[in-house]
mmCIF file of C-alpha atoms in Angstrom:
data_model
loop_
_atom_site.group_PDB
_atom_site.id
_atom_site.type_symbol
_atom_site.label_atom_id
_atom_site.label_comp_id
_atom_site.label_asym_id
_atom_site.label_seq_id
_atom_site.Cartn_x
_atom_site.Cartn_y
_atom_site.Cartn_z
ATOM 1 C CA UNK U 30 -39.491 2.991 -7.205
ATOM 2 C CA UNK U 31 -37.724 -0.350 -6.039
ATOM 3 C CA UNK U 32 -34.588 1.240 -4.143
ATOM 4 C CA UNK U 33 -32.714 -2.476 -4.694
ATOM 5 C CA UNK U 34 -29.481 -2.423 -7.258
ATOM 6 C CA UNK U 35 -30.575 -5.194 -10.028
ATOM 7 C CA UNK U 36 -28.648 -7.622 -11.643
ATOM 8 C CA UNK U 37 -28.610 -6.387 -15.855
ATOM 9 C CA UNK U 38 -25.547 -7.700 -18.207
ATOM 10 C CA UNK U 39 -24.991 -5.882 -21.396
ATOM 11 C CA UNK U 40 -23.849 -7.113 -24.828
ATOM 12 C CA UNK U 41 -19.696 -7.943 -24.938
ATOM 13 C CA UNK U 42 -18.447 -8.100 -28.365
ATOM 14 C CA UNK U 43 -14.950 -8.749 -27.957
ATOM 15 C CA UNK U 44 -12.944 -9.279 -24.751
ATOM 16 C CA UNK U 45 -9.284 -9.407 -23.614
ATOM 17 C CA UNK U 46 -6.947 -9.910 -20.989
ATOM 18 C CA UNK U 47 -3.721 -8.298 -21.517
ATOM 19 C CA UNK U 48 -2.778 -8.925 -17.389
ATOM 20 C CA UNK U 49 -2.382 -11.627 -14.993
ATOM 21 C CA UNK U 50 -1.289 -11.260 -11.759
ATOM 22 C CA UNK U 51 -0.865 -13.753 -8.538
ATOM 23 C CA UNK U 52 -4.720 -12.917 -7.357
ATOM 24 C CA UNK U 53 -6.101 -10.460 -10.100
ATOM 25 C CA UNK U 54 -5.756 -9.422 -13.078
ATOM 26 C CA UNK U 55 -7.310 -6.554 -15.962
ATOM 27 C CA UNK U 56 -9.907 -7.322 -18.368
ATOM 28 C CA UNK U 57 -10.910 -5.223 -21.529
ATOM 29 C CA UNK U 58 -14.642 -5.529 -22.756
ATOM 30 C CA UNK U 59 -16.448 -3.965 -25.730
ATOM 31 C CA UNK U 60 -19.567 -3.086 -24.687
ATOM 32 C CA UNK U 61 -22.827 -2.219 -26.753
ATOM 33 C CA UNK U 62 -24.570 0.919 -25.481
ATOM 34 C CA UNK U 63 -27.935 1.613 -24.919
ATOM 35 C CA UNK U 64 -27.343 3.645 -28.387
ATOM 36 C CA UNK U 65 -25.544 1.028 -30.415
ATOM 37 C CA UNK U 66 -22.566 2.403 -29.920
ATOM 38 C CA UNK U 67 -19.339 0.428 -28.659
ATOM 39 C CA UNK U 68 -17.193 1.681 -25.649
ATOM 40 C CA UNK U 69 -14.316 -0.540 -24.534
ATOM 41 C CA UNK U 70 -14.273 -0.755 -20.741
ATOM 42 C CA UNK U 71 -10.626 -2.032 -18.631
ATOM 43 C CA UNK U 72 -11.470 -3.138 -15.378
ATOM 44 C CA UNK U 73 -9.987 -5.482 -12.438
ATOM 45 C CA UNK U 74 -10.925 -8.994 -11.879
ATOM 46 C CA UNK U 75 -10.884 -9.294 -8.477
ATOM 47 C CA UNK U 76 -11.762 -12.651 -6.602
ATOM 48 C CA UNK U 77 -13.822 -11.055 -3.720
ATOM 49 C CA UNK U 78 -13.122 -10.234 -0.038
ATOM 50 C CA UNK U 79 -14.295 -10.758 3.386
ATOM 51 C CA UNK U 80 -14.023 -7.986 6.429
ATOM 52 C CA UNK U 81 -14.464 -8.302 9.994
ATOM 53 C CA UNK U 82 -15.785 -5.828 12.290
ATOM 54 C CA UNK U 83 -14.821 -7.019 15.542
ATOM 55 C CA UNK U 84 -16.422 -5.690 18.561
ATOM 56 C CA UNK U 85 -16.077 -6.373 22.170
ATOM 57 C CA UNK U 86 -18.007 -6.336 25.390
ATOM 58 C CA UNK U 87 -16.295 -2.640 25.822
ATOM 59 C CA UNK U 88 -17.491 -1.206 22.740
ATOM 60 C CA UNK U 89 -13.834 -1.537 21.042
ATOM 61 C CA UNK U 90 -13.373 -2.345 17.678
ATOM 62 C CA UNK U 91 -10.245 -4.555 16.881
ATOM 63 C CA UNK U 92 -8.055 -2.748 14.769
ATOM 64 C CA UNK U 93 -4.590 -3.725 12.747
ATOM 65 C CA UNK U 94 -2.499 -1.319 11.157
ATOM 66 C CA UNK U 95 -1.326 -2.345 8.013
ATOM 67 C CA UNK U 96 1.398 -0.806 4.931
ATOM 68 C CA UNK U 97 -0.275 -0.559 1.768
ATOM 69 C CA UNK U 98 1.967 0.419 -0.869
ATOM 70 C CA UNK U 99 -0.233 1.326 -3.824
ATOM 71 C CA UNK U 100 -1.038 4.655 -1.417
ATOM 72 C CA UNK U 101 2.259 5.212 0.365
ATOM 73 C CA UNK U 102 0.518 4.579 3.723
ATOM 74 C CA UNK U 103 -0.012 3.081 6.892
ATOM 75 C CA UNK U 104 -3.719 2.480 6.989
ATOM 76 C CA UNK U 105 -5.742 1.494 10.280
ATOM 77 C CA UNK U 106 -8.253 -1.132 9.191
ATOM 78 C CA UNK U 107 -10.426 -4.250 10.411
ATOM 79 C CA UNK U 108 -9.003 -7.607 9.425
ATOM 80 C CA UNK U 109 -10.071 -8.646 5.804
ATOM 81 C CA UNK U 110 -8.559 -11.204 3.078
ATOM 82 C CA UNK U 111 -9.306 -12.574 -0.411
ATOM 83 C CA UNK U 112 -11.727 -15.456 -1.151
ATOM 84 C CA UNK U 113 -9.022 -17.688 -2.006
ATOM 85 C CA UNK U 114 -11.051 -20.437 -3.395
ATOM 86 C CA UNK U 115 -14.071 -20.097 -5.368
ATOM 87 C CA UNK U 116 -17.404 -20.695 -4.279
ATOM 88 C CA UNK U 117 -15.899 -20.515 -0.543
ATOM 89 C CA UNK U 118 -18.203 -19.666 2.082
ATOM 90 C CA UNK U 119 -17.244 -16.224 3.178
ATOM 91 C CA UNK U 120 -17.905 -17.004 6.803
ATOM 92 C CA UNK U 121 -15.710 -19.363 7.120
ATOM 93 C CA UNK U 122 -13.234 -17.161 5.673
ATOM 94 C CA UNK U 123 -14.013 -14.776 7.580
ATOM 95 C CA UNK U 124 -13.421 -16.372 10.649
ATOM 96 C CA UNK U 125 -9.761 -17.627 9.143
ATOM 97 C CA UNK U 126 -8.768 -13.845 8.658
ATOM 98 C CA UNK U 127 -9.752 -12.946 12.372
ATOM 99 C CA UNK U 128 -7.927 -16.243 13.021
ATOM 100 C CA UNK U 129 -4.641 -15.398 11.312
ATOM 101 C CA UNK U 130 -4.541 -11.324 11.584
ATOM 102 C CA UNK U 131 -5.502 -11.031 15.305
ATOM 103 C CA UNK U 132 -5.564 -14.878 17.060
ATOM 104 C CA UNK U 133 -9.233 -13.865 17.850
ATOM 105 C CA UNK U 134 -12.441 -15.791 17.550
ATOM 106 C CA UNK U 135 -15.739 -14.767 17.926
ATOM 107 C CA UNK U 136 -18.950 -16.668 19.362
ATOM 108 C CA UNK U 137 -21.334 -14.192 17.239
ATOM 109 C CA UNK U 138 -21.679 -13.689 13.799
ATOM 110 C CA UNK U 139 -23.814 -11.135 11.581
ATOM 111 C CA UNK U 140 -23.773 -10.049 7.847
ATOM 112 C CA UNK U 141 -22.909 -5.690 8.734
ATOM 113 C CA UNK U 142 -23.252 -5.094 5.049
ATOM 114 C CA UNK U 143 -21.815 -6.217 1.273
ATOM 115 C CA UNK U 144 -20.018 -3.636 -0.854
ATOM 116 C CA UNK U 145 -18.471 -3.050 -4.351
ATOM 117 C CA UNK U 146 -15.756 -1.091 -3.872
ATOM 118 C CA UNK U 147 -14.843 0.336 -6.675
ATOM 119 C CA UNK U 148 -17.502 -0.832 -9.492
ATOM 120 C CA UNK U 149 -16.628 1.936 -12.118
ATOM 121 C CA UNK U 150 -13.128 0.135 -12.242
ATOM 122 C CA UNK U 151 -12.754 -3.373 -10.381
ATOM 123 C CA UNK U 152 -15.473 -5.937 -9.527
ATOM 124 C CA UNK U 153 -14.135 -6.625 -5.884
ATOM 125 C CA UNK U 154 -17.776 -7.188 -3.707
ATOM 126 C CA UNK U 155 -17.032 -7.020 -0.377
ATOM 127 C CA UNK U 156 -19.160 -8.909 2.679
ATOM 128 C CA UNK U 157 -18.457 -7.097 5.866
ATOM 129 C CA UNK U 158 -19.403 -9.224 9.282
ATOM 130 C CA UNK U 159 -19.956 -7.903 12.324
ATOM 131 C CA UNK U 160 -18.854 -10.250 15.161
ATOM 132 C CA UNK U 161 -18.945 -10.298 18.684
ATOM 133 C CA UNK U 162 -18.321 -12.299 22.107
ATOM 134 C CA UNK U 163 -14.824 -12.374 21.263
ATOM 135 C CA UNK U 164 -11.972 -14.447 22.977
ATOM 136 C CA UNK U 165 -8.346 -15.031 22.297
ATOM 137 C CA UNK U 166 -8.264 -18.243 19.885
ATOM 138 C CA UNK U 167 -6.513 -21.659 20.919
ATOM 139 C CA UNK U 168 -3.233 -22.968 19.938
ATOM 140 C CA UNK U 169 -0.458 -20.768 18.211
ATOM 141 C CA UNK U 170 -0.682 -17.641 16.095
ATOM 142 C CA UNK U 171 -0.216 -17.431 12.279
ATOM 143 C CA UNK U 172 2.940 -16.954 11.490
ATOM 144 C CA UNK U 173 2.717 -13.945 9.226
ATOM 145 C CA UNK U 174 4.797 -13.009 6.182
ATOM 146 C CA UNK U 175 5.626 -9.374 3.793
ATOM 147 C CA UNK U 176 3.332 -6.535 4.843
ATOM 148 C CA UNK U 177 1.675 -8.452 7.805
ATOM 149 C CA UNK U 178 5.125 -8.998 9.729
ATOM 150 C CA UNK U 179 5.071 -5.431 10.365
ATOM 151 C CA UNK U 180 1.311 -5.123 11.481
ATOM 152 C CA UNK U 181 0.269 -3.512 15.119
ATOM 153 C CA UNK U 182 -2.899 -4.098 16.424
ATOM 154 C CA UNK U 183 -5.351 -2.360 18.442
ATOM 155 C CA UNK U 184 -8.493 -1.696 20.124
ATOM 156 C CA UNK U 185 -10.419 1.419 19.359
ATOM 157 C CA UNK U 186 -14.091 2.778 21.612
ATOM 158 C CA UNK U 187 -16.460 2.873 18.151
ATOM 159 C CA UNK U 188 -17.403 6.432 18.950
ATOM 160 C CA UNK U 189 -13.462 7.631 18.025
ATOM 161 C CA UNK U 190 -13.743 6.061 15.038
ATOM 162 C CA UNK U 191 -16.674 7.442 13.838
ATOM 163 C CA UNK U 192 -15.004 10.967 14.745
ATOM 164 C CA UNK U 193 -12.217 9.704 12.971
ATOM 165 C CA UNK U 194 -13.745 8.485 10.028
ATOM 166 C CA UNK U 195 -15.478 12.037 9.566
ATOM 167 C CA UNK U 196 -12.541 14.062 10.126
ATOM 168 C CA UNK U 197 -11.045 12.367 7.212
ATOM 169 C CA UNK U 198 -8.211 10.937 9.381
ATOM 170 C CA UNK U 199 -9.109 7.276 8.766
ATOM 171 C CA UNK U 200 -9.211 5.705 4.700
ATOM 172 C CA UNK U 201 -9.919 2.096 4.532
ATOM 173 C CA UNK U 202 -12.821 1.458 3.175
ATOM 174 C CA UNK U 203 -13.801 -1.699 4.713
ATOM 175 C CA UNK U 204 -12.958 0.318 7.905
ATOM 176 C CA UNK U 205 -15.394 3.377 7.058
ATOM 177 C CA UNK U 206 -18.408 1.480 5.895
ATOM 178 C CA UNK U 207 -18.300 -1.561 8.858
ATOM 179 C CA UNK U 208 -17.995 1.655 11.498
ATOM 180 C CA UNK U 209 -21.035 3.607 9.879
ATOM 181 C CA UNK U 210 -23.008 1.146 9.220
ATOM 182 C CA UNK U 211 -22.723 -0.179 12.664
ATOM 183 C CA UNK U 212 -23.424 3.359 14.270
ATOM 184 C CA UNK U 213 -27.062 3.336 11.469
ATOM 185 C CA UNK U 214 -27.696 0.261 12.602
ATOM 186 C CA UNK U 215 -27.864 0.785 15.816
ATOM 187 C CA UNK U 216 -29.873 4.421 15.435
ATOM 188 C CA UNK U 217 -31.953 2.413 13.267
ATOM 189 C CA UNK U 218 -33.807 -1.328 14.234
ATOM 190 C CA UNK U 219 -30.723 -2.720 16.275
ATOM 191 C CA UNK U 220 -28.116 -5.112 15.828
ATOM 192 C CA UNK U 221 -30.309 -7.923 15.917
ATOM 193 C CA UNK U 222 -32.320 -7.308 12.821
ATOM 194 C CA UNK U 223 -28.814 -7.373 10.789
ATOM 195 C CA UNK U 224 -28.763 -10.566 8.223
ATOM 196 C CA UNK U 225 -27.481 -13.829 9.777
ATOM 197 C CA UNK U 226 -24.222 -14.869 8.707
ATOM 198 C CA UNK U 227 -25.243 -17.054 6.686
ATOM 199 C CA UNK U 228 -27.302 -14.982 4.392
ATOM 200 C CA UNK U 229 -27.256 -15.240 0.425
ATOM 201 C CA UNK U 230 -24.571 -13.388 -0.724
ATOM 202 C CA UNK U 231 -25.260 -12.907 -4.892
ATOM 203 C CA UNK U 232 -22.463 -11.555 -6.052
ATOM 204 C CA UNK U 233 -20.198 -14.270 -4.142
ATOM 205 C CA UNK U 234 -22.423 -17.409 -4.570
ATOM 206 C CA UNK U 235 -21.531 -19.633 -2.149
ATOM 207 C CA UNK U 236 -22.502 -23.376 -0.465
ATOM 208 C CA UNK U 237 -23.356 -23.021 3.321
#
């Protein structure tokens, strides 16, 4: 057995979209089954997303703490933000959201892992970095806007938040993958055998 997700499309015979918004919007397909049968199938059409796992030379992970309506809370997470242009390398964006959300940058980049969020209902894939040998970034902050103008920040030893996390106090889900599967990868070969930043990302194609 190959334990590797692989790419397989089947037949749509009849799609809509009854929704646009500003950044997404909802599809409808009709999909043939294995059996013949057709099932229709609503799901988001999401542009993608970058996260950042930031960790410094203390073993603190920069945090913001953000409002996120659709759940009625205030959710600690690690900076993230859309691919707002297609085909953009997710690096670079990456580095723009640790940029704008925190007026960090970072001297080390690594691929932590890539993620669909929610694939039985939204195509988001999500490529979480890990980066390190932080600094505070040059010239003035972002000048934020909406949810963001009300946004603390913080920075959190990785050990609480993997208590957190499995306590069930802590939601995001960029949040609760980056701080696992920085704690595995460090029980398992070491930081140093994650993917470069760089790496191919297939569900975000993208020009280095």
């Amino acid at each position: 057995m190959e334990l590797q997700d692989t790419p397989q499309e089947w037949r749509v015979v009849a799609t809509d979209t009854p929704f646009r918004g500003k950044k997404t919007s909802v599809r409808t397909d009709d999909v043939v089954m294995p059996d013949g049968e057709v099932a229709r199938r609503d799901y988001q059409v999401h542009p993608g997303s970058v996260a950042v796992l930031a960790l410094d030379e203390e073993d603190r992970v920069l945090l913001i703490k953000q409002y996120r309506h659709p759940v009625r809370q205030k959710l600690w997470e690690i900076p993230a933000g859309l691919l707002d242009v297609p085909g953009e390398n997710p690096l670079h964006a990456a580095q723009r959201e640790l940029y704008e959300e925190a007026h960090v940058k970072a001297g080390d980049w690594r691929v932590l892992t890539d993620v669909y969020t929610s694939p039985g209902g939204c195509d988001e894939a999500v490529r979480i970095f890990l980066a390190r040998d932080l600094a505070d970034a040059e010239g003035d902050r972002f000048e934020v806007a909406e949810e963001e103008a009300d946004m603390e920040t913080a920075r959190v030893p990785l050990a609480d938040l993997v208590r957190g996390v499995l306590a069930g106090d802590l939601h995001n889900n960029c949040l609760v993958v980056g701080v696992l599967s920085l704690a595995a990868a460090r029980a398992g070969d070491g930081l140093d055998a994650l993917r470069p930043a760089e790496a191919p990302w297939p569900a975000r194609p993208f020009e280095a």
